[in-house]
XYZ file of C-alpha atoms in Angstrom:
593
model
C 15.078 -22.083 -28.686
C 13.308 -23.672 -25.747
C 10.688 -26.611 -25.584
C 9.971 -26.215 -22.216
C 10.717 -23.590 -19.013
C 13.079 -25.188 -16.375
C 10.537 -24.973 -13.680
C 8.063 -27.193 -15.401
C 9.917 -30.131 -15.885
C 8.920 -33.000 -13.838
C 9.198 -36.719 -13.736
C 6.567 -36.580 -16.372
C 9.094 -35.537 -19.068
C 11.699 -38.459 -17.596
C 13.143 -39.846 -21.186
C 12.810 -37.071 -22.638
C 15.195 -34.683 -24.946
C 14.480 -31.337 -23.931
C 15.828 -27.364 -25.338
C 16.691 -25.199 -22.363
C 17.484 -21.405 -22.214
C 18.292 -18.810 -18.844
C 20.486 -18.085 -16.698
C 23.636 -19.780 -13.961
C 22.282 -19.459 -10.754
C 25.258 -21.602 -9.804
C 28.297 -23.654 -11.072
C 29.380 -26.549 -9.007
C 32.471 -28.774 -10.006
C 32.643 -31.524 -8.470
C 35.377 -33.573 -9.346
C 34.573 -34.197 -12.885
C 30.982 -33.820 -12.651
C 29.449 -30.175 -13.014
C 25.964 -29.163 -12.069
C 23.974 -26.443 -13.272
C 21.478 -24.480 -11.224
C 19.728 -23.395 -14.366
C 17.264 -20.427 -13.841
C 14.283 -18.995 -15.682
C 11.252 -17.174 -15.092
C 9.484 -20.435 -14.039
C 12.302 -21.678 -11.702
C 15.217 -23.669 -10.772
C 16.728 -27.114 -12.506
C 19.436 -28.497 -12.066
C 21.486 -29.623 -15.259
C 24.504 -32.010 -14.793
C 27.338 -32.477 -17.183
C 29.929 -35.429 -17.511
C 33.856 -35.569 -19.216
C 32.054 -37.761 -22.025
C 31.562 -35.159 -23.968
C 34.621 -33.107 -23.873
C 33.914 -30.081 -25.962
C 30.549 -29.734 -24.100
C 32.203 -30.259 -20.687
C 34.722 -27.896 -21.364
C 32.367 -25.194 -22.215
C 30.185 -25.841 -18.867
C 33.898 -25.278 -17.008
C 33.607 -21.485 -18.113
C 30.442 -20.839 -17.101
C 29.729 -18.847 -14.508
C 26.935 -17.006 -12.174
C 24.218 -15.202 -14.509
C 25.565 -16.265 -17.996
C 23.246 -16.700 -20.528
C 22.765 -20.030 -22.024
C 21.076 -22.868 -24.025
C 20.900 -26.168 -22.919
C 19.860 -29.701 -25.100
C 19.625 -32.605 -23.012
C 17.903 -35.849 -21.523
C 15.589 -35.485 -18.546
C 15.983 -38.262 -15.878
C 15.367 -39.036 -12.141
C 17.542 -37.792 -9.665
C 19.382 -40.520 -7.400
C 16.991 -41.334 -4.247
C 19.925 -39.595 -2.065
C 19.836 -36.592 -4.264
C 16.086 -35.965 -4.196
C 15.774 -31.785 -3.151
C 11.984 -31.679 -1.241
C 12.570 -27.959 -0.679
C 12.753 -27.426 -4.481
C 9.783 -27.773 -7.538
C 11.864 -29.865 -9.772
C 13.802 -31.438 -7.053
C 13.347 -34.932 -8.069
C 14.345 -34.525 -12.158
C 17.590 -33.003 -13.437
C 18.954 -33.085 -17.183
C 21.535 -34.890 -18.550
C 23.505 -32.162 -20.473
C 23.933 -32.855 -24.111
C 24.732 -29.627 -25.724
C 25.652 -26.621 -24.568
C 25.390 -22.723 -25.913
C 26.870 -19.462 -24.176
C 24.252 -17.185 -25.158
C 26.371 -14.823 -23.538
C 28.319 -14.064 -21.401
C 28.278 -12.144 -17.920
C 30.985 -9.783 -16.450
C 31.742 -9.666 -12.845
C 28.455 -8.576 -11.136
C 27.645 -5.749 -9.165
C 24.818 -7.207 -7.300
C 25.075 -9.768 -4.952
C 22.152 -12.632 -6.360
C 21.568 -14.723 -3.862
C 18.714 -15.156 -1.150
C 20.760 -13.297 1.399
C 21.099 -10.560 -0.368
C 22.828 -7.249 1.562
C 22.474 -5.241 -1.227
C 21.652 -1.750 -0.753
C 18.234 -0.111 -2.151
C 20.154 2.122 -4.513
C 21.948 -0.209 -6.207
C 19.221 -2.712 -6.318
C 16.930 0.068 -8.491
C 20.712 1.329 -10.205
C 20.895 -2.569 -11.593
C 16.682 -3.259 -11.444
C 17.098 -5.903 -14.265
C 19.539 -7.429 -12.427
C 17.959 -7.155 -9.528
C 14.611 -8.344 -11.101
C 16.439 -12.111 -12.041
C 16.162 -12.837 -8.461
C 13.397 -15.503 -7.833
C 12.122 -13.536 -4.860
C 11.185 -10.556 -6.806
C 10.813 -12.818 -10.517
C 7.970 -14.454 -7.901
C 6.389 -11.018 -6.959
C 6.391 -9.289 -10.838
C 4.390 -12.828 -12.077
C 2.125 -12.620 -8.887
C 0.965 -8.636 -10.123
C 0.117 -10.282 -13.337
C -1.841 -13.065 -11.942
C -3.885 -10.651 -9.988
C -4.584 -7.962 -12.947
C -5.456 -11.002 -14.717
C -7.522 -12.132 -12.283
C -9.631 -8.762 -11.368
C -10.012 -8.267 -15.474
C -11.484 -11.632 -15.740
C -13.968 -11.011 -12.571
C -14.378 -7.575 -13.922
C -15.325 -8.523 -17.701
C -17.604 -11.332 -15.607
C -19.922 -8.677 -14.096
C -20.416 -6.463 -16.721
C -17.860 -3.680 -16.677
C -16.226 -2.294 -19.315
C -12.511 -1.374 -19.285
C -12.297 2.108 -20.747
C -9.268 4.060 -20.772
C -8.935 7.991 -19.732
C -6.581 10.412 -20.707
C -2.986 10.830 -19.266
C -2.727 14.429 -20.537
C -5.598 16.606 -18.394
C -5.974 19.845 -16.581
C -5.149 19.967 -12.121
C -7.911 18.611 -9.832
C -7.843 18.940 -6.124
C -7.289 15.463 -5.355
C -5.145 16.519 -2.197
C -1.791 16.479 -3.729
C 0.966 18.423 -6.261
C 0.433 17.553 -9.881
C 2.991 16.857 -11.809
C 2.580 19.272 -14.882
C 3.795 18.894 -18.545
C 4.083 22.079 -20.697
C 2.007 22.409 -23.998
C 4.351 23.160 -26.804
C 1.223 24.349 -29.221
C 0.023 26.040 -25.598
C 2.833 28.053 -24.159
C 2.732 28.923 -21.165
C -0.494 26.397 -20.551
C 0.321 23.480 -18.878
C -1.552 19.664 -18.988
C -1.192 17.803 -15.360
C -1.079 14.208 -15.224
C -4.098 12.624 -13.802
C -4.231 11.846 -9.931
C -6.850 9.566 -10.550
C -9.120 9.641 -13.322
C -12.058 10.861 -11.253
C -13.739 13.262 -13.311
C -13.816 11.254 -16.269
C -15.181 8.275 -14.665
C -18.208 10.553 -13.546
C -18.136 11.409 -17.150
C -18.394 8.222 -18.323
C -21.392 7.844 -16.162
C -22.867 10.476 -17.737
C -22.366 8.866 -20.862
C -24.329 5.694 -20.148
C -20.983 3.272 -19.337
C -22.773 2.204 -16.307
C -19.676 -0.335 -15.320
C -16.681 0.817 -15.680
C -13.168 0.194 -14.938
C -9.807 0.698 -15.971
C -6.196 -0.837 -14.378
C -4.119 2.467 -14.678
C -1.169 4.679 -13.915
C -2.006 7.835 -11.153
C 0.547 10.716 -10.274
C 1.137 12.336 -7.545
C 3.741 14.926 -7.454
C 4.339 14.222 -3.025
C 6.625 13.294 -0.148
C 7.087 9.013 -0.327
C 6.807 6.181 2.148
C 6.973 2.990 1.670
C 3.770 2.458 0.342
C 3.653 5.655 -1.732
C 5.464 6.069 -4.864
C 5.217 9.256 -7.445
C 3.326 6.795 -10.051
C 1.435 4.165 -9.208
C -1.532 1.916 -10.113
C -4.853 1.685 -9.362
C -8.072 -0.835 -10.249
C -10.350 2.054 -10.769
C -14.600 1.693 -10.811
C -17.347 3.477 -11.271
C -20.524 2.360 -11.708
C -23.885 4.116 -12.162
C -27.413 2.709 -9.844
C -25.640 1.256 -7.487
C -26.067 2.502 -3.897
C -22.588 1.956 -1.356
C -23.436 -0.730 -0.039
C -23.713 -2.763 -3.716
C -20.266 -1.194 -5.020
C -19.079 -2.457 -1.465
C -20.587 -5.989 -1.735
C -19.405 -6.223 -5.432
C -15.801 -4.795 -4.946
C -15.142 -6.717 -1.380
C -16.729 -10.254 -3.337
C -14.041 -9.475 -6.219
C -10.782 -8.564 -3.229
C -12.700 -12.062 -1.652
C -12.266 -13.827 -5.212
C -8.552 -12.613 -5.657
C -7.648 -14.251 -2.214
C -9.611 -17.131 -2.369
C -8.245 -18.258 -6.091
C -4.425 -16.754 -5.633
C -3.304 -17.639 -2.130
C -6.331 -19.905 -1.081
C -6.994 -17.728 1.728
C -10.941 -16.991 2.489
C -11.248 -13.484 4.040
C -14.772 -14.338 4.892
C -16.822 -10.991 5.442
C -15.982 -8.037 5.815
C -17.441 -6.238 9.105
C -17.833 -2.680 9.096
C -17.192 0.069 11.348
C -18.117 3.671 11.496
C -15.503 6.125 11.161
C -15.712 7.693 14.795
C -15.205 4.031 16.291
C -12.144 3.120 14.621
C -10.677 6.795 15.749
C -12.400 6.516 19.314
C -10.959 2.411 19.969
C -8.121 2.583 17.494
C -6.792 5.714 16.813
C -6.545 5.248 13.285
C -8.868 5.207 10.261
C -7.596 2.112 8.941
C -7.610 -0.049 11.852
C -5.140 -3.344 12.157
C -7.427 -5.469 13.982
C -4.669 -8.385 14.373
C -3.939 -6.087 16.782
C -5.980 -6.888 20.374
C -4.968 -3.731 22.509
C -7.578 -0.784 22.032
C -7.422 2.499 23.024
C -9.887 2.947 26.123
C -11.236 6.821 27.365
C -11.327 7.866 30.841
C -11.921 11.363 31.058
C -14.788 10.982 32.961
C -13.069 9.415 35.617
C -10.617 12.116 35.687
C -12.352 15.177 35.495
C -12.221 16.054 38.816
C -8.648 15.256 39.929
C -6.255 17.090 41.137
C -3.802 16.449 38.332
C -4.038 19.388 36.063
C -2.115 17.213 33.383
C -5.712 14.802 33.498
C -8.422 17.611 34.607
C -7.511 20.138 32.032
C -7.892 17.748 28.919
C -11.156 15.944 30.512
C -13.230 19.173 31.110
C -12.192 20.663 27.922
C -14.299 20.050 24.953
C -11.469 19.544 22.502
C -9.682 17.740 25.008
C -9.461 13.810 25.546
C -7.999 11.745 28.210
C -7.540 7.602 26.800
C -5.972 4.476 27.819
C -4.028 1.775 27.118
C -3.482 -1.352 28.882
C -0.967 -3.325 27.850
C -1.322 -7.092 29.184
C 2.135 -8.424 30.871
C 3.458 -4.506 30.746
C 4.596 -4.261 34.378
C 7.703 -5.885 33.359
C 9.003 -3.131 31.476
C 11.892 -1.098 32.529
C 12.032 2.698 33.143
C 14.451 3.216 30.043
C 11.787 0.654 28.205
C 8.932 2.996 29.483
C 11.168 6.481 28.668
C 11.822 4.824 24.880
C 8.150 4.813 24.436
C 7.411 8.443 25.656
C 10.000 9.502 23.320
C 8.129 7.803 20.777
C 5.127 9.142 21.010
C 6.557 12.673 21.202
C 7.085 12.605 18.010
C 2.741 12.786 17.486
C 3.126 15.740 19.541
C 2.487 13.996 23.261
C 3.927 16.172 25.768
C 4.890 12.988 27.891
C 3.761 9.473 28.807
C 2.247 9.151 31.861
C 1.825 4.613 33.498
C 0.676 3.002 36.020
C 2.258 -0.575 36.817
C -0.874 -2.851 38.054
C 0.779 -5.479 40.796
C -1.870 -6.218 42.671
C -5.783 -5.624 41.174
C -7.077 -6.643 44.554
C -5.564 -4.395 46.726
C -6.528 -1.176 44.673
C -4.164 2.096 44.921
C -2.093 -0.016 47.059
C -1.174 -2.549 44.359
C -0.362 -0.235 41.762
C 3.194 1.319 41.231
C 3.071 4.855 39.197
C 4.135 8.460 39.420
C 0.936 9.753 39.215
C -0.467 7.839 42.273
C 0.231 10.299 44.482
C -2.837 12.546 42.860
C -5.315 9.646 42.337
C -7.391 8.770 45.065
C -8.743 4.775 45.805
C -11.817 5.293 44.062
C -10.064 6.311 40.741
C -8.019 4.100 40.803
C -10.752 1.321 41.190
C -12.241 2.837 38.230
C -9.469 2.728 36.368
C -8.802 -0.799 36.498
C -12.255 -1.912 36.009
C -12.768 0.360 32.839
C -9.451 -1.425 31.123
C -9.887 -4.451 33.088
C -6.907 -4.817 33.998
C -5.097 -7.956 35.585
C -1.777 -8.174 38.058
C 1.173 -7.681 35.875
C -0.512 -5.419 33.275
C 0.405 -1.252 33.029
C -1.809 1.262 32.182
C -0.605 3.957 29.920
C -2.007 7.709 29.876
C -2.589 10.038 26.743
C -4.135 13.603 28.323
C -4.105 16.341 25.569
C -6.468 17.494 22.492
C -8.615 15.101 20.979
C -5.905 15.169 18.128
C -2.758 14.695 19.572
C -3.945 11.622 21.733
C -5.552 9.740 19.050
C -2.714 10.090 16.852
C -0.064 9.763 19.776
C -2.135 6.953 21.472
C -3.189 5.247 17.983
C 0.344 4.948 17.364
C 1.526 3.530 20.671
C -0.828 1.246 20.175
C 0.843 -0.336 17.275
C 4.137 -0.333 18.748
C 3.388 -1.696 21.464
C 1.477 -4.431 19.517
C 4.756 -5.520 17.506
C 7.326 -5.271 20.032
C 5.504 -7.286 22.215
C 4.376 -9.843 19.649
C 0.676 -8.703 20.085
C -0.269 -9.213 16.065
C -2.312 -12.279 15.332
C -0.616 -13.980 11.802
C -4.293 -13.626 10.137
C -5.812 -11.602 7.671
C -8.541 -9.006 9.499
C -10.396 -6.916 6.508
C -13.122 -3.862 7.214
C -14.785 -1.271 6.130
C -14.650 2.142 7.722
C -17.936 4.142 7.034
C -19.892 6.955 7.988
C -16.529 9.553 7.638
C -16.856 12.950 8.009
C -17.999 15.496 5.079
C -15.332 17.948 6.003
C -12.049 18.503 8.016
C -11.947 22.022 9.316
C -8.327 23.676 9.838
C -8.024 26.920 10.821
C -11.519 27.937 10.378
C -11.369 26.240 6.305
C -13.160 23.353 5.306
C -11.500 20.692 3.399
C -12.523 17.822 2.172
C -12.426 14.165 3.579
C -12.038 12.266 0.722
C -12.478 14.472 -2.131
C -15.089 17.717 -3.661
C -17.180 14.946 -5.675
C -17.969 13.067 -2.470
C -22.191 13.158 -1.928
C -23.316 13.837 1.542
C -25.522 11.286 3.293
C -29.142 12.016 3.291
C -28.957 16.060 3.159
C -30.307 18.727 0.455
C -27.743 21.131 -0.121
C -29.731 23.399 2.119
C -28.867 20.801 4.736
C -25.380 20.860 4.204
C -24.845 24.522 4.270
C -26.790 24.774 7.359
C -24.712 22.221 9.358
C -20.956 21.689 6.896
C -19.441 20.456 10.366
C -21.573 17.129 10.986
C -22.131 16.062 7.354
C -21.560 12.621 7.106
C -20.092 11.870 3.594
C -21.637 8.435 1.429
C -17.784 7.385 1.919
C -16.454 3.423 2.345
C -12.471 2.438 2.490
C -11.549 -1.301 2.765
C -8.627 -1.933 4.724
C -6.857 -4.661 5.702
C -4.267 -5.796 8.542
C -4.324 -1.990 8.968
C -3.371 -0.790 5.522
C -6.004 1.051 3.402
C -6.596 -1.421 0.000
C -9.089 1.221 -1.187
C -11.690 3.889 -0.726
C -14.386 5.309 -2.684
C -17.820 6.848 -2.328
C -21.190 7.566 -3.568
C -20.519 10.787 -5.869
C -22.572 14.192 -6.447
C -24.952 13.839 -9.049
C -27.015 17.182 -8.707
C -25.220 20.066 -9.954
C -27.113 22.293 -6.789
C -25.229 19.998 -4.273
C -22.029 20.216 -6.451
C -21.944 24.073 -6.297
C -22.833 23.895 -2.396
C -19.702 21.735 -1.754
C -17.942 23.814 -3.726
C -18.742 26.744 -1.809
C -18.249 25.129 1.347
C -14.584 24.553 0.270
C -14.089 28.627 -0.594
C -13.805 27.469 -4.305
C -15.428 30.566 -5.690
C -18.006 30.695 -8.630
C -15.424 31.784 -10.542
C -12.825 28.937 -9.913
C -15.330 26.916 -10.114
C -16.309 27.721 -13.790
C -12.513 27.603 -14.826
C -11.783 24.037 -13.261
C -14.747 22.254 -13.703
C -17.258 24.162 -15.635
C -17.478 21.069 -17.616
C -18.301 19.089 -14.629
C -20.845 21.398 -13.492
C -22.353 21.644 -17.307
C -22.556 17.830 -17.706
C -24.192 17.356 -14.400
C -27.557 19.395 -16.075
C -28.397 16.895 -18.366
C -29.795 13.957 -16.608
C -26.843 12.765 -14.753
C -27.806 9.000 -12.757
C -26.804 8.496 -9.162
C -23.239 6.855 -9.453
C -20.636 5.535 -6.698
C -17.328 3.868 -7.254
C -14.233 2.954 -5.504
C -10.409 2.689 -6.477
C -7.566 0.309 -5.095
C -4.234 0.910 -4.882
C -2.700 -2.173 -7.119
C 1.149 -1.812 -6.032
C -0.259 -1.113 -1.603
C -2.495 -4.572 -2.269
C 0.021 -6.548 -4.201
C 2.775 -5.491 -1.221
C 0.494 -7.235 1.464
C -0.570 -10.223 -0.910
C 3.296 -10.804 -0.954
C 4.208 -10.026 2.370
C 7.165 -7.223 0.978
C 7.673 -4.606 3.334
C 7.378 -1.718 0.070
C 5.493 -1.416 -2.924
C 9.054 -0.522 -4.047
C 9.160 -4.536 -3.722
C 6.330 -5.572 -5.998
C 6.941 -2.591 -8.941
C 9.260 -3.199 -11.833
C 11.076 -0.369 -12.265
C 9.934 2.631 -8.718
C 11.402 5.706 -8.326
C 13.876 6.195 -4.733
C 11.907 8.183 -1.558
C 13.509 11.568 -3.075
C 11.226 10.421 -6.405
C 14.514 9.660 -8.343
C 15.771 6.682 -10.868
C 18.782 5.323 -10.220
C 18.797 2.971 -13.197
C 18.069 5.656 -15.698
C 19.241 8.799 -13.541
C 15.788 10.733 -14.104
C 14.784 13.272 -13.586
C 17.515 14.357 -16.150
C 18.141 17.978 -17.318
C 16.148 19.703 -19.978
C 17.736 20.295 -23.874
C 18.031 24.258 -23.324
C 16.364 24.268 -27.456
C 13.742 22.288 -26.412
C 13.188 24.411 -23.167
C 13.072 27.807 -25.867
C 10.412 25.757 -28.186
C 7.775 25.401 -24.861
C 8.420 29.059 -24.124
C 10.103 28.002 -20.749
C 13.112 29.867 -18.661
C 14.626 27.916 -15.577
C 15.147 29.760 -12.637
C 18.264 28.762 -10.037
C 17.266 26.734 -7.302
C 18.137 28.456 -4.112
C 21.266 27.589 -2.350
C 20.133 25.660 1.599
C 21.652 28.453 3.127
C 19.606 31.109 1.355
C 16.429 28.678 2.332
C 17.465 28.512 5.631
């Protein structure tokens, strides 16, 4: 039906008879002449029919936006004062010879084009409508030029792409499974694989020493906008290879994608240890476009008056940090109040500032509420620490360590965008050296995940000191989003059970959920490490869309619905009895409540 897609004509098919098929972007009649916005895949062309042919020119008359057509017809070049610059076949259009309504197209609920107001639910409610739009037609064949792209550097190297199964057993990968009942297993259930973790280590095992796999994840949690209830990742493993060669490899193939898909060179990536990025950034994924930094003081305040400083600064848990935020003295007391209220919301119990007006004069050039308990020398310190200049404003986070790195790790970012702070740049990194554990309420959890090796410890080590294991961990991220983590993985079943222990998974859990783990790792398992990306979070920043919602072809709503096909639907109650399965009533809000 077609010889050629609309957006590849070009003045090297000028004379030539050409078949046609898509869509109406747009019917113009103008006085006897009609143009065609014809859209494909590929792009835009425009078509342009005359009254010399009546029957054809009568059936262009009826077309309108998003009917479905074939077109015959002569390429030529456009009329000097017709050329379009701002569009890939701007200087061609066809000479309409024939005409076919492929079919037709009934008012539309969407509105199509590049101003589109339409809301989120009826964009995923009409997704293949939606999907015709060249904005997100763009993004769908950009995901396929990158999966292309990492299988063809993948297949380069050496790995092989081996798929896992979708139907396994729960792993504590930090989230809810979503679980599918066994119909030959009542009341057994299979979970959908989170990642495919423990049968990449199994594959290890096996002698696949490169490995990797594109593939679907699931994770049964609450969404943002770059989380979604399935997803994609570019999944590797690879056995011999210490962190830092699965970080070379995997940041020279992210490097590759860049350089060959948006001609962008990311350069190299520098890396920074875990408790930096927390202590300067507040934030394990760091957006270094980003200049402000968070800056601590608790030294200088340890012996003020100010309770609200003291306590914090002489308390071991406790931090006192800075920001100073260049031109900030400008800001208004509502501007100043909207940014306490913020970071209330990271559990800050307020926002304490000091307006700089006048660096040389000391206490007496500054403006703030706190001033009053601050003495000159203080003061002097606390401009030289930030080094701040006349005009700047120095704001306060005083609490535990927690709540002021989160609290002041946030600030920091909105203060960076609403004062047009972020360089337009790409700033990768890895974070390293992370933490073994997390301890909460006297538990150990785990940073990344159970399978995560320690950094130069026996287990004897690591049950001797749990608290200041540093885990063999790496995550790339990138203008502050995290494009993937991974680590160097347990390959000694002693150190395996150790972990386990350290996370209160008993023997006896142990043996149920990953007795096979534990068995395999007896017979001559190699040292392996690998790392994951999230396909849909690096495709979103590749493309610039504010949600991965943006760059997959049919995602689920934040409440993990589809609009388009209105699933989750309701079980058949027979096919309910046949998995041995009774539904219980959800409780009412009010009995919740």
């Amino acid at each position: 039906m077609r010889t050629h897609y609309c957006g590849e004509i070009s003045t090297a098919q000028v004379g030539e008879t050409v078949n046609l098929v898509g869509w109406v972007n747009r019917r113009r009649d103008l006085g006897g002449v009609i143009f065609l916005d014809l859209r494909d895949r590929e792009g835009l062309l425009q078509v342009v029919y005359d009254p010399d042919l009546a029957e054809v020119f009568e059936t262009a008359s009826k077309l309108r936006n998003e009917f479905c057509v074939q077109v015959k017809g002569l390429v030529r070049n456009r009329p000097e004062s017709q050329i379009n610059k701002g569009m890939r076949t701007g200087e061609v259009e066809v000479l309409g010879k024939e005409l076919t309504i492929l079919n037709a197209a009934a008012p539309l609920p969407l509105n199509m084009d590049d101003h589109q107001t339409n809301s989120e639910e009826a964009r995923l409610k009409y997704r293949y409508l939606d999907l015709r739009r060249p904005e997100m037609n763009q993004r769908l064949i950009f995901r396929s030029k990158v999966t292309a792209a990492v299988r063809r550097f993948m297949d380069s190297e050496g790995f092989l792409d081996i798929e896992t199964p979708m139907l396994t057993r729960a792993t504590p990968e930090g989230a809810r499974d979503y679980l599918v009942p066994s119909r030959t297993n009542k009341s057994r259930f299979f979970a959908l694989p989170q990642s495919p973790q423990l049968f990449k280590q199994l594959l290890m095992m096996s002698g696949f020493d490169r490995y990797y796999q594109i593939v679907k994840c699931f994770r049964d949690e609450d969404l943002r906008a770059d989380r979604q209830p399935e997803f994609t990742q570019i999944d590797i493993e690879t056995s011999f290879m210490s962190a830092d060669e699965v970080m070379a490899k995997t940041e020279e193939m992210v490097v590759s994608l860049f350089k060959e898909l948006l001609n962008v060179d990311l350069g190299e990536f520098p890396k920074m240890s875990y408790a930096d990025a927390m202590r300067r950034f507040g934030s394990d994924k760091p957006d270094l476009r980003n200049p402000l930094e968070l800056v601590d003081v608790a030294d200088v305040l340890k012996d003020v008056e100010f309770k609200v400083f003291s306590g914090p600064a002489n308390d071991p848990k406790g931090r006192v940090a800075v920001i100073c935020l260049p031109g900030g003295a400008e800001l208004s007391r509502k501007q100043i109040d909207g940014y306490a209220d913020y970071v209330s919301v990271y559990g800050a119990r307020g926002l304490a500032w000091m307006k700089v007006k006048d660096v040389a004069a000391g206490i007496e050039g500054v403006q703030s509420p706190i001033a009053k308990f601050l003495n000159a020398e203080v003061v002097e310190q606390l401009l030289a620490r930030t080094n701040a200049k006349d005009g700047d404003i120095i704001f306060f986070g005083a609490d535990s360590n927690t709540v002021v790195t989160d609290a002041m790790g946030a600030l920091r970012l909105k203060l960076g965008e609403d004062r047009g702070l972020v360089s337009d740049e790409w700033k990768p990194l890895w974070v390293v050296d992370f933490p073994m554990f997390e301890e909460v309420d006297g538990q150990f959890h785990a940073l990344h995940h159970p399978f995560t090796a320690p950094r130069n410890m026996t287990p004897e080590e690591l049950a001797a000191d749990p608290a200041n294991a540093i885990s063999d961990a790496y995550d790339m991220v990138l203008n502050g989003c995290e494009l993937g983590g991974g680590s160097v993985r347990i390959h000694d079943q002693a150190m395996q059970a150790q972990v386990f222990k350290l996370l209160g998974i008993s023997d006896e859990e142990a043996s149920e959920k990953f007795g096979f783990l534990l068995e395999a790792l007896r017979y001559g398992t190699p040292p392996h490490a690998g790392l994951a990306f999230g396909l849909d979070r690096m495709i979103m920043l590749m493309t610039g869309a504010a949600s991965i919602r943006d760059v997959m072809a049919f995602p689920k709503t934040t409440t993990a619905g589809c609009p388009l096909t209105d699933a989750p639907g309701e079980a058949n109650p027979a096919q309910l009895e046949e998995l041995g399965i009774q539904l219980i009533a959800a409780k009412e809000d009010s009995e919740e409540a």
